[in-house]
Every structure is written in structure tokens, then in C-alpha cells.
């Protein structure tokens, strides 16, 4: 099963109450781009911070040891 990289943008509030956008990258093992995006949404469904999946692309990672 191939690996996919997904960039997710979160809206994070700092101590001053200002909202800042922060990006995080996730590695997902999935059968397709759609499957990878679904897995990201499931993984983050209980997140207290609003998020948006910006990109999902197949990675060049061949294996995780």
C-alpha cells in the first residue's frame, strides 16, 4: 500500500487571542488520494482547532522501518 503526504492547515489561537494559521504534514498509508484524505479527516475529527486539508499527494516513501 502506498504512502501519501497530506498538508493540513490549522487555525490556532495564541495567548493574545489572535488566530494564527499553522501547517502540519502527515504521512498516511492508503490505497488512493481520496482514501488518504478520508483517513486524515477521521484522525482529526476530535480536533479542538478548526482545520482544512490543503493537499494530499502520493509520496516517494517506499517503506517505514
PDB file of N, CA, C and O in Angstrom:
ATOM      1  N   UNK A   1       0.857  -1.176   0.000  1.00  0.00           N
ATOM      2  CA  UNK A   1       0.000   0.000   0.000  1.00  0.00           C
ATOM      3  C   UNK A   1       0.905   1.241   0.000  1.00  0.00           C
ATOM      4  O   UNK A   1       1.818   1.338   0.797  1.00  0.00           O
ATOM      5  N   UNK A   2       0.640   2.195  -0.899  1.00  0.00           N
ATOM      6  CA  UNK A   2       1.488   3.395  -0.983  1.00  0.00           C
ATOM      7  C   UNK A   2       1.264   4.362   0.183  1.00  0.00           C
ATOM      8  O   UNK A   2       0.273   4.278   0.910  1.00  0.00           O
ATOM      9  N   UNK A   3       2.205   5.278   0.333  1.00  0.00           N
ATOM     10  CA  UNK A   3       2.128   6.317   1.358  1.00  0.00           C
ATOM     11  C   UNK A   3       1.800   7.652   0.696  1.00  0.00           C
ATOM     12  O   UNK A   3       2.236   7.916  -0.428  1.00  0.00           O
ATOM     13  N   UNK A   4       1.058   8.465   1.403  1.00  0.00           N
ATOM     14  CA  UNK A   4       0.670   9.788   0.918  1.00  0.00           C
ATOM     15  C   UNK A   4       1.073  10.836   1.942  1.00  0.00           C
ATOM     16  O   UNK A   4       1.115  10.555   3.144  1.00  0.00           O
ATOM     17  N   UNK A   5       1.383  12.032   1.454  1.00  0.00           N
ATOM     18  CA  UNK A   5       1.676  13.165   2.325  1.00  0.00           C
ATOM     19  C   UNK A   5       0.508  14.124   2.246  1.00  0.00           C
ATOM     20  O   UNK A   5       0.036  14.456   1.161  1.00  0.00           O
ATOM     21  N   UNK A   6       0.068  14.558   3.411  1.00  0.00           N
ATOM     22  CA  UNK A   6      -1.049  15.495   3.470  1.00  0.00           C
ATOM     23  C   UNK A   6      -0.636  16.717   4.277  1.00  0.00           C
ATOM     24  O   UNK A   6      -0.107  16.588   5.381  1.00  0.00           O
ATOM     25  N   UNK A   7      -0.855  17.885   3.715  1.00  0.00           N
ATOM     26  CA  UNK A   7      -0.615  19.128   4.438  1.00  0.00           C
ATOM     27  C   UNK A   7      -1.955  19.640   4.940  1.00  0.00           C
ATOM     28  O   UNK A   7      -2.901  19.789   4.172  1.00  0.00           O
ATOM     29  N   UNK A   8      -2.007  19.882   6.246  1.00  0.00           N
ATOM     30  CA  UNK A   8      -3.231  20.322   6.903  1.00  0.00           C
ATOM     31  C   UNK A   8      -2.966  21.662   7.571  1.00  0.00           C
ATOM     32  O   UNK A   8      -1.957  21.831   8.246  1.00  0.00           O
ATOM     33  N   UNK A   9      -3.864  22.597   7.355  1.00  0.00           N
ATOM     34  CA  UNK A   9      -3.720  23.932   7.949  1.00  0.00           C
ATOM     35  C   UNK A   9      -4.708  24.068   9.110  1.00  0.00           C
ATOM     36  O   UNK A   9      -5.903  23.811   8.957  1.00  0.00           O
ATOM     37  N   UNK A  10      -4.162  24.453  10.265  1.00  0.00           N
ATOM     38  CA  UNK A  10      -4.959  24.649  11.471  1.00  0.00           C
ATOM     39  C   UNK A  10      -5.050  26.128  11.795  1.00  0.00           C
ATOM     40  O   UNK A  10      -4.137  26.889  11.497  1.00  0.00           O
ATOM     41  N   UNK A  11      -6.150  26.527  12.431  1.00  0.00           N
ATOM     42  CA  UNK A  11      -6.296  27.884  12.964  1.00  0.00           C
ATOM     43  C   UNK A  11      -6.063  27.788  14.461  1.00  0.00           C
ATOM     44  O   UNK A  11      -6.861  27.197  15.191  1.00  0.00           O
ATOM     45  N   UNK A  12      -4.934  28.362  14.913  1.00  0.00           N
ATOM     46  CA  UNK A  12      -4.526  28.250  16.305  1.00  0.00           C
ATOM     47  C   UNK A  12      -4.587  29.625  16.955  1.00  0.00           C
ATOM     48  O   UNK A  12      -4.087  30.601  16.405  1.00  0.00           O
ATOM     49  N   UNK A  13      -5.208  29.692  18.128  1.00  0.00           N
ATOM     50  CA  UNK A  13      -5.267  30.947  18.880  1.00  0.00           C
ATOM     51  C   UNK A  13      -4.057  31.029  19.798  1.00  0.00           C
ATOM     52  O   UNK A  13      -3.756  30.074  20.514  1.00  0.00           O
ATOM     53  N   UNK A  14      -3.372  32.193  19.799  1.00  0.00           N
ATOM     54  CA  UNK A  14      -2.252  32.364  20.710  1.00  0.00           C
ATOM     55  C   UNK A  14      -2.739  32.981  22.016  1.00  0.00           C
ATOM     56  O   UNK A  14      -3.934  33.180  22.220  1.00  0.00           O
ATOM     57  N   UNK A  15      -1.834  33.307  22.914  1.00  0.00           N
ATOM     58  CA  UNK A  15      -2.197  33.837  24.233  1.00  0.00           C
ATOM     59  C   UNK A  15      -2.918  35.175  24.158  1.00  0.00           C
ATOM     60  O   UNK A  15      -3.681  35.524  25.056  1.00  0.00           O
ATOM     61  N   UNK A  16      -2.674  35.936  23.092  1.00  0.00           N
ATOM     62  CA  UNK A  16      -3.312  37.243  22.921  1.00  0.00           C
ATOM     63  C   UNK A  16      -4.714  37.118  22.317  1.00  0.00           C
ATOM     64  O   UNK A  16      -5.411  38.109  22.153  1.00  0.00           O
ATOM     65  N   UNK A  17      -5.110  35.908  21.940  1.00  0.00           N
ATOM     66  CA  UNK A  17      -6.411  35.695  21.325  1.00  0.00           C
ATOM     67  C   UNK A  17      -6.384  35.857  19.814  1.00  0.00           C
ATOM     68  O   UNK A  17      -7.411  35.732  19.156  1.00  0.00           O
ATOM     69  N   UNK A  18      -5.204  36.132  19.264  1.00  0.00           N
ATOM     70  CA  UNK A  18      -5.084  36.259  17.810  1.00  0.00           C
ATOM     71  C   UNK A  18      -5.062  34.873  17.182  1.00  0.00           C
ATOM     72  O   UNK A  18      -4.452  33.943  17.700  1.00  0.00           O
ATOM     73  N   UNK A  19      -5.730  34.755  16.054  1.00  0.00           N
ATOM     74  CA  UNK A  19      -5.778  33.485  15.336  1.00  0.00           C
ATOM     75  C   UNK A  19      -4.642  33.447  14.323  1.00  0.00           C
ATOM     76  O   UNK A  19      -4.465  34.368  13.530  1.00  0.00           O
ATOM     77  N   UNK A  20      -3.872  32.359  14.386  1.00  0.00           N
ATOM     78  CA  UNK A  20      -2.727  32.194  13.502  1.00  0.00           C
ATOM     79  C   UNK A  20      -2.908  30.886  12.744  1.00  0.00           C
ATOM     80  O   UNK A  20      -3.422  29.909  13.301  1.00  0.00           O
ATOM     81  N   UNK A  21      -2.498  30.859  11.494  1.00  0.00           N
ATOM     82  CA  UNK A  21      -2.588  29.628  10.698  1.00  0.00           C
ATOM     83  C   UNK A  21      -1.273  28.864  10.833  1.00  0.00           C
ATOM     84  O   UNK A  21      -0.200  29.432  10.733  1.00  0.00           O
ATOM     85  N   UNK A  22      -1.402  27.562  11.071  1.00  0.00           N
ATOM     86  CA  UNK A  22      -0.242  26.705  11.253  1.00  0.00           C
ATOM     87  C   UNK A  22      -0.413  25.464  10.387  1.00  0.00           C
ATOM     88  O   UNK A  22      -1.480  24.844  10.401  1.00  0.00           O
ATOM     89  N   UNK A  23       0.615  25.104   9.632  1.00  0.00           N
ATOM     90  CA  UNK A  23       0.543  23.924   8.768  1.00  0.00           C
ATOM     91  C   UNK A  23       1.280  22.759   9.395  1.00  0.00           C
ATOM     92  O   UNK A  23       2.331  22.939  10.017  1.00  0.00           O
ATOM     93  N   UNK A  24       0.716  21.579   9.221  1.00  0.00           N
ATOM     94  CA  UNK A  24       1.342  20.339   9.677  1.00  0.00           C
ATOM     95  C   UNK A  24       1.271  19.330   8.539  1.00  0.00           C
ATOM     96  O   UNK A  24       0.317  19.319   7.771  1.00  0.00           O
ATOM     97  N   UNK A  25       2.275  18.463   8.466  1.00  0.00           N
ATOM     98  CA  UNK A  25       2.325  17.444   7.424  1.00  0.00           C
ATOM     99  C   UNK A  25       2.147  16.071   8.057  1.00  0.00           C
ATOM    100  O   UNK A  25       2.773  15.765   9.071  1.00  0.00           O
ATOM    101  N   UNK A  26       1.296  15.259   7.451  1.00  0.00           N
ATOM    102  CA  UNK A  26       1.030  13.912   7.929  1.00  0.00           C
ATOM    103  C   UNK A  26       1.383  12.909   6.837  1.00  0.00           C
ATOM    104  O   UNK A  26       1.198  13.178   5.655  1.00  0.00           O
ATOM    105  N   UNK A  27       1.866  11.730   7.253  1.00  0.00           N
ATOM    106  CA  UNK A  27       2.117  10.612   6.342  1.00  0.00           C
ATOM    107  C   UNK A  27       0.995   9.614   6.566  1.00  0.00           C
ATOM    108  O   UNK A  27       0.712   9.225   7.698  1.00  0.00           O
ATOM    109  N   UNK A  28       0.354   9.203   5.468  1.00  0.00           N
ATOM    110  CA  UNK A  28      -0.791   8.302   5.559  1.00  0.00           C
ATOM    111  C   UNK A  28      -0.564   7.106   4.649  1.00  0.00           C
ATOM    112  O   UNK A  28      -0.168   7.266   3.494  1.00  0.00           O
ATOM    113  N   UNK A  29      -0.854   5.919   5.165  1.00  0.00           N
ATOM    114  CA  UNK A  29      -0.835   4.720   4.338  1.00  0.00           C
ATOM    115  C   UNK A  29      -2.261   4.525   3.829  1.00  0.00           C
ATOM    116  O   UNK A  29      -3.192   4.378   4.623  1.00  0.00           O
ATOM    117  N   UNK A  30      -2.422   4.554   2.508  1.00  0.00           N
ATOM    118  CA  UNK A  30      -3.770   4.489   1.932  1.00  0.00           C
ATOM    119  C   UNK A  30      -3.714   3.902   0.533  1.00  0.00           C
ATOM    120  O   UNK A  30      -2.648   3.774  -0.062  1.00  0.00           O
ATOM    121  N   UNK A  31      -4.897   3.576  -0.003  1.00  0.00           N
ATOM    122  CA  UNK A  31      -4.969   2.998  -1.343  1.00  0.00           C
ATOM    123  C   UNK A  31      -5.146   4.055  -2.428  1.00  0.00           C
ATOM    124  O   UNK A  31      -4.914   3.780  -3.608  1.00  0.00           O
ATOM    125  N   UNK A  32      -5.573   5.274  -2.029  1.00  0.00           N
ATOM    126  CA  UNK A  32      -5.773   6.339  -3.015  1.00  0.00           C
ATOM    127  C   UNK A  32      -5.734   7.689  -2.308  1.00  0.00           C
ATOM    128  O   UNK A  32      -5.737   7.770  -1.076  1.00  0.00           O
ATOM    129  N   UNK A  33      -5.732   8.751  -3.087  1.00  0.00           N
ATOM    130  CA  UNK A  33      -5.753  10.108  -2.540  1.00  0.00           C
ATOM    131  C   UNK A  33      -7.030  10.317  -1.732  1.00  0.00           C
ATOM    132  O   UNK A  33      -7.009  10.869  -0.627  1.00  0.00           O
ATOM    133  N   UNK A  34      -8.139   9.850  -2.261  1.00  0.00           N
ATOM    134  CA  UNK A  34      -9.426  10.003  -1.571  1.00  0.00           C
ATOM    135  C   UNK A  34      -9.420   9.259  -0.241  1.00  0.00           C
ATOM    136  O   UNK A  34      -9.877   9.783   0.780  1.00  0.00           O
ATOM    137  N   UNK A  35      -8.879   8.059  -0.230  1.00  0.00           N
ATOM    138  CA  UNK A  35      -8.776   7.275   0.991  1.00  0.00           C
ATOM    139  C   UNK A  35      -7.878   7.983   2.006  1.00  0.00           C
ATOM    140  O   UNK A  35      -8.197   8.043   3.198  1.00  0.00           O
ATOM    141  N   UNK A  36      -6.773   8.541   1.548  1.00  0.00           N
ATOM    142  CA  UNK A  36      -5.855   9.257   2.433  1.00  0.00           C
ATOM    143  C   UNK A  36      -6.537  10.470   3.056  1.00  0.00           C
ATOM    144  O   UNK A  36      -6.412  10.711   4.261  1.00  0.00           O
ATOM    145  N   UNK A  37      -7.276  11.231   2.264  1.00  0.00           N
ATOM    146  CA  UNK A  37      -7.972  12.409   2.797  1.00  0.00           C
ATOM    147  C   UNK A  37      -9.035  11.993   3.822  1.00  0.00           C
ATOM    148  O   UNK A  37      -9.188  12.633   4.871  1.00  0.00           O
ATOM    149  N   UNK A  38      -9.737  10.916   3.540  1.00  0.00           N
ATOM    150  CA  UNK A  38     -10.737  10.409   4.484  1.00  0.00           C
ATOM    151  C   UNK A  38     -10.085  10.018   5.801  1.00  0.00           C
ATOM    152  O   UNK A  38     -10.603  10.326   6.883  1.00  0.00           O
ATOM    153  N   UNK A  39      -8.922   9.366   5.727  1.00  0.00           N
ATOM    154  CA  UNK A  39      -8.215   8.962   6.939  1.00  0.00           C
ATOM    155  C   UNK A  39      -7.745  10.176   7.751  1.00  0.00           C
ATOM    156  O   UNK A  39      -7.778  10.142   8.978  1.00  0.00           O
ATOM    157  N   UNK A  40      -7.324  11.228   7.075  1.00  0.00           N
ATOM    158  CA  UNK A  40      -6.911  12.456   7.773  1.00  0.00           C
ATOM    159  C   UNK A  40      -8.110  13.047   8.512  1.00  0.00           C
ATOM    160  O   UNK A  40      -8.007  13.414   9.687  1.00  0.00           O
ATOM    161  N   UNK A  41      -9.246  13.134   7.839  1.00  0.00           N
ATOM    162  CA  UNK A  41     -10.445  13.682   8.478  1.00  0.00           C
ATOM    163  C   UNK A  41     -10.863  12.831   9.680  1.00  0.00           C
ATOM    164  O   UNK A  41     -11.245  13.384  10.717  1.00  0.00           O
ATOM    165  N   UNK A  42     -10.772  11.522   9.551  1.00  0.00           N
ATOM    166  CA  UNK A  42     -11.127  10.644  10.669  1.00  0.00           C
ATOM    167  C   UNK A  42     -10.155  10.826  11.826  1.00  0.00           C
ATOM    168  O   UNK A  42     -10.566  10.865  12.982  1.00  0.00           O
ATOM    169  N   UNK A  43      -8.875  10.944  11.516  1.00  0.00           N
ATOM    170  CA  UNK A  43      -7.844  11.109  12.548  1.00  0.00           C
ATOM    171  C   UNK A  43      -8.037  12.410  13.320  1.00  0.00           C
ATOM    172  O   UNK A  43      -7.834  12.468  14.530  1.00  0.00           O
ATOM    173  N   UNK A  44      -8.450  13.464  12.624  1.00  0.00           N
ATOM    174  CA  UNK A  44      -8.559  14.787  13.235  1.00  0.00           C
ATOM    175  C   UNK A  44      -9.995  15.159  13.634  1.00  0.00           C
ATOM    176  O   UNK A  44     -10.238  16.300  14.024  1.00  0.00           O
ATOM    177  N   UNK A  45     -10.933  14.243  13.553  1.00  0.00           N
ATOM    178  CA  UNK A  45     -12.343  14.573  13.783  1.00  0.00           C
ATOM    179  C   UNK A  45     -12.612  15.150  15.172  1.00  0.00           C
ATOM    180  O   UNK A  45     -13.551  15.923  15.343  1.00  0.00           O
ATOM    181  N   UNK A  46     -11.798  14.824  16.158  1.00  0.00           N
ATOM    182  CA  UNK A  46     -11.996  15.345  17.507  1.00  0.00           C
ATOM    183  C   UNK A  46     -11.080  16.532  17.821  1.00  0.00           C
ATOM    184  O   UNK A  46     -10.952  16.922  18.983  1.00  0.00           O
ATOM    185  N   UNK A  47     -10.472  17.096  16.800  1.00  0.00           N
ATOM    186  CA  UNK A  47      -9.579  18.237  16.990  1.00  0.00           C
ATOM    187  C   UNK A  47     -10.365  19.438  17.515  1.00  0.00           C
ATOM    188  O   UNK A  47     -11.465  19.731  17.050  1.00  0.00           O
ATOM    189  N   UNK A  48      -9.783  20.119  18.482  1.00  0.00           N
ATOM    190  CA  UNK A  48     -10.430  21.316  19.024  1.00  0.00           C
ATOM    191  C   UNK A  48     -10.142  22.538  18.162  1.00  0.00           C
ATOM    192  O   UNK A  48     -10.786  23.571  18.312  1.00  0.00           O
ATOM    193  N   UNK A  49      -9.161  22.426  17.267  1.00  0.00           N
ATOM    194  CA  UNK A  49      -8.797  23.529  16.377  1.00  0.00           C
ATOM    195  C   UNK A  49      -9.426  23.310  15.009  1.00  0.00           C
ATOM    196  O   UNK A  49      -9.391  22.206  14.474  1.00  0.00           O
ATOM    197  N   UNK A  50      -9.998  24.359  14.416  1.00  0.00           N
ATOM    198  CA  UNK A  50     -10.505  24.219  13.041  1.00  0.00           C
ATOM    199  C   UNK A  50      -9.346  23.878  12.096  1.00  0.00           C
ATOM    200  O   UNK A  50      -8.237  24.392  12.261  1.00  0.00           O
ATOM    201  N   UNK A  51      -9.600  23.019  11.115  1.00  0.00           N
ATOM    202  CA  UNK A  51      -8.545  22.634  10.174  1.00  0.00           C
ATOM    203  C   UNK A  51      -9.100  22.494   8.770  1.00  0.00           C
ATOM    204  O   UNK A  51     -10.298  22.344   8.564  1.00  0.00           O
ATOM    205  N   UNK A  52      -8.171  22.548   7.823  1.00  0.00           N
ATOM    206  CA  UNK A  52      -8.508  22.348   6.411  1.00  0.00           C
ATOM    207  C   UNK A  52      -7.401  21.522   5.777  1.00  0.00           C
ATOM    208  O   UNK A  52      -6.214  21.843   5.933  1.00  0.00           O
ATOM    209  N   UNK A  53      -7.770  20.453   5.086  1.00  0.00           N
ATOM    210  CA  UNK A  53      -6.801  19.640   4.363  1.00  0.00           C
ATOM    211  C   UNK A  53      -6.460  20.404   3.089  1.00  0.00           C
ATOM    212  O   UNK A  53      -7.321  20.621   2.234  1.00  0.00           O
ATOM    213  N   UNK A  54      -5.204  20.841   2.980  1.00  0.00           N
ATOM    214  CA  UNK A  54      -4.778  21.659   1.840  1.00  0.00           C
ATOM    215  C   UNK A  54      -4.347  20.805   0.650  1.00  0.00           C
ATOM    216  O   UNK A  54      -4.716  21.094  -0.482  1.00  0.00           O
ATOM    217  N   UNK A  55      -3.515  19.782   0.909  1.00  0.00           N
ATOM    218  CA  UNK A  55      -3.038  18.930  -0.182  1.00  0.00           C
ATOM    219  C   UNK A  55      -2.921  17.486   0.282  1.00  0.00           C
ATOM    220  O   UNK A  55      -2.684  17.223   1.458  1.00  0.00           O
ATOM    221  N   UNK A  56      -3.082  16.584  -0.672  1.00  0.00           N
ATOM    222  CA  UNK A  56      -2.790  15.160  -0.470  1.00  0.00           C
ATOM    223  C   UNK A  56      -2.115  14.702  -1.754  1.00  0.00           C
ATOM    224  O   UNK A  56      -2.658  14.877  -2.839  1.00  0.00           O
ATOM    225  N   UNK A  57      -0.920  14.123  -1.608  1.00  0.00           N
ATOM    226  CA  UNK A  57      -0.177  13.667  -2.782  1.00  0.00           C
ATOM    227  C   UNK A  57       0.577  12.399  -2.437  1.00  0.00           C
ATOM    228  O   UNK A  57       1.015  12.208  -1.294  1.00  0.00           O
ATOM    229  N   UNK A  58       0.734  11.530  -3.424  1.00  0.00           N
ATOM    230  CA  UNK A  58       1.495  10.305  -3.210  1.00  0.00           C
ATOM    231  C   UNK A  58       2.949  10.658  -2.924  1.00  0.00           C
ATOM    232  O   UNK A  58       3.529  11.537  -3.571  1.00  0.00           O
ATOM    233  N   UNK A  59       3.537   9.985  -1.946  1.00  0.00           N
ATOM    234  CA  UNK A  59       4.917  10.290  -1.568  1.00  0.00           C
ATOM    235  C   UNK A  59       5.868   9.311  -2.242  1.00  0.00           C
ATOM    236  O   UNK A  59       5.449   8.282  -2.783  1.00  0.00           O
ATOM    237  N   UNK A  60       7.143   9.622  -2.127  1.00  0.00           N
ATOM    238  CA  UNK A  60       8.170   8.734  -2.664  1.00  0.00           C
ATOM    239  C   UNK A  60       8.674   7.772  -1.593  1.00  0.00           C
ATOM    240  O   UNK A  60       9.585   6.999  -1.850  1.00  0.00           O
ATOM    241  N   UNK A  61       8.072   7.810  -0.422  1.00  0.00           N
ATOM    242  CA  UNK A  61       8.453   6.890   0.648  1.00  0.00           C
ATOM    243  C   UNK A  61       8.058   5.479   0.229  1.00  0.00           C
ATOM    244  O   UNK A  61       6.904   5.237  -0.153  1.00  0.00           O
ATOM    245  N   UNK A  62       8.992   4.552   0.306  1.00  0.00           N
ATOM    246  CA  UNK A  62       8.701   3.180  -0.113  1.00  0.00           C
ATOM    247  C   UNK A  62       8.372   2.278   1.057  1.00  0.00           C
ATOM    248  O   UNK A  62       7.664   1.284   0.893  1.00  0.00           O
ATOM    249  N   UNK A  63       8.891   2.598   2.249  1.00  0.00           N
ATOM    250  CA  UNK A  63       8.621   1.772   3.410  1.00  0.00           C
ATOM    251  C   UNK A  63       8.986   2.528   4.676  1.00  0.00           C
ATOM    252  O   UNK A  63       9.832   3.401   4.653  1.00  0.00           O
ATOM    253  N   UNK A  64       8.370   2.140   5.772  1.00  0.00           N
ATOM    254  CA  UNK A  64       8.697   2.666   7.088  1.00  0.00           C
ATOM    255  C   UNK A  64       9.235   1.495   7.878  1.00  0.00           C
ATOM    256  O   UNK A  64       8.581   0.461   7.989  1.00  0.00           O
ATOM    257  N   UNK A  65      10.422   1.673   8.424  1.00  0.00           N
ATOM    258  CA  UNK A  65      11.090   0.559   9.132  1.00  0.00           C
ATOM    259  C   UNK A  65      10.946   0.738  10.627  1.00  0.00           C
ATOM    260  O   UNK A  65      11.110   1.793  11.159  1.00  0.00           O
TER     261      UNK A  65
END
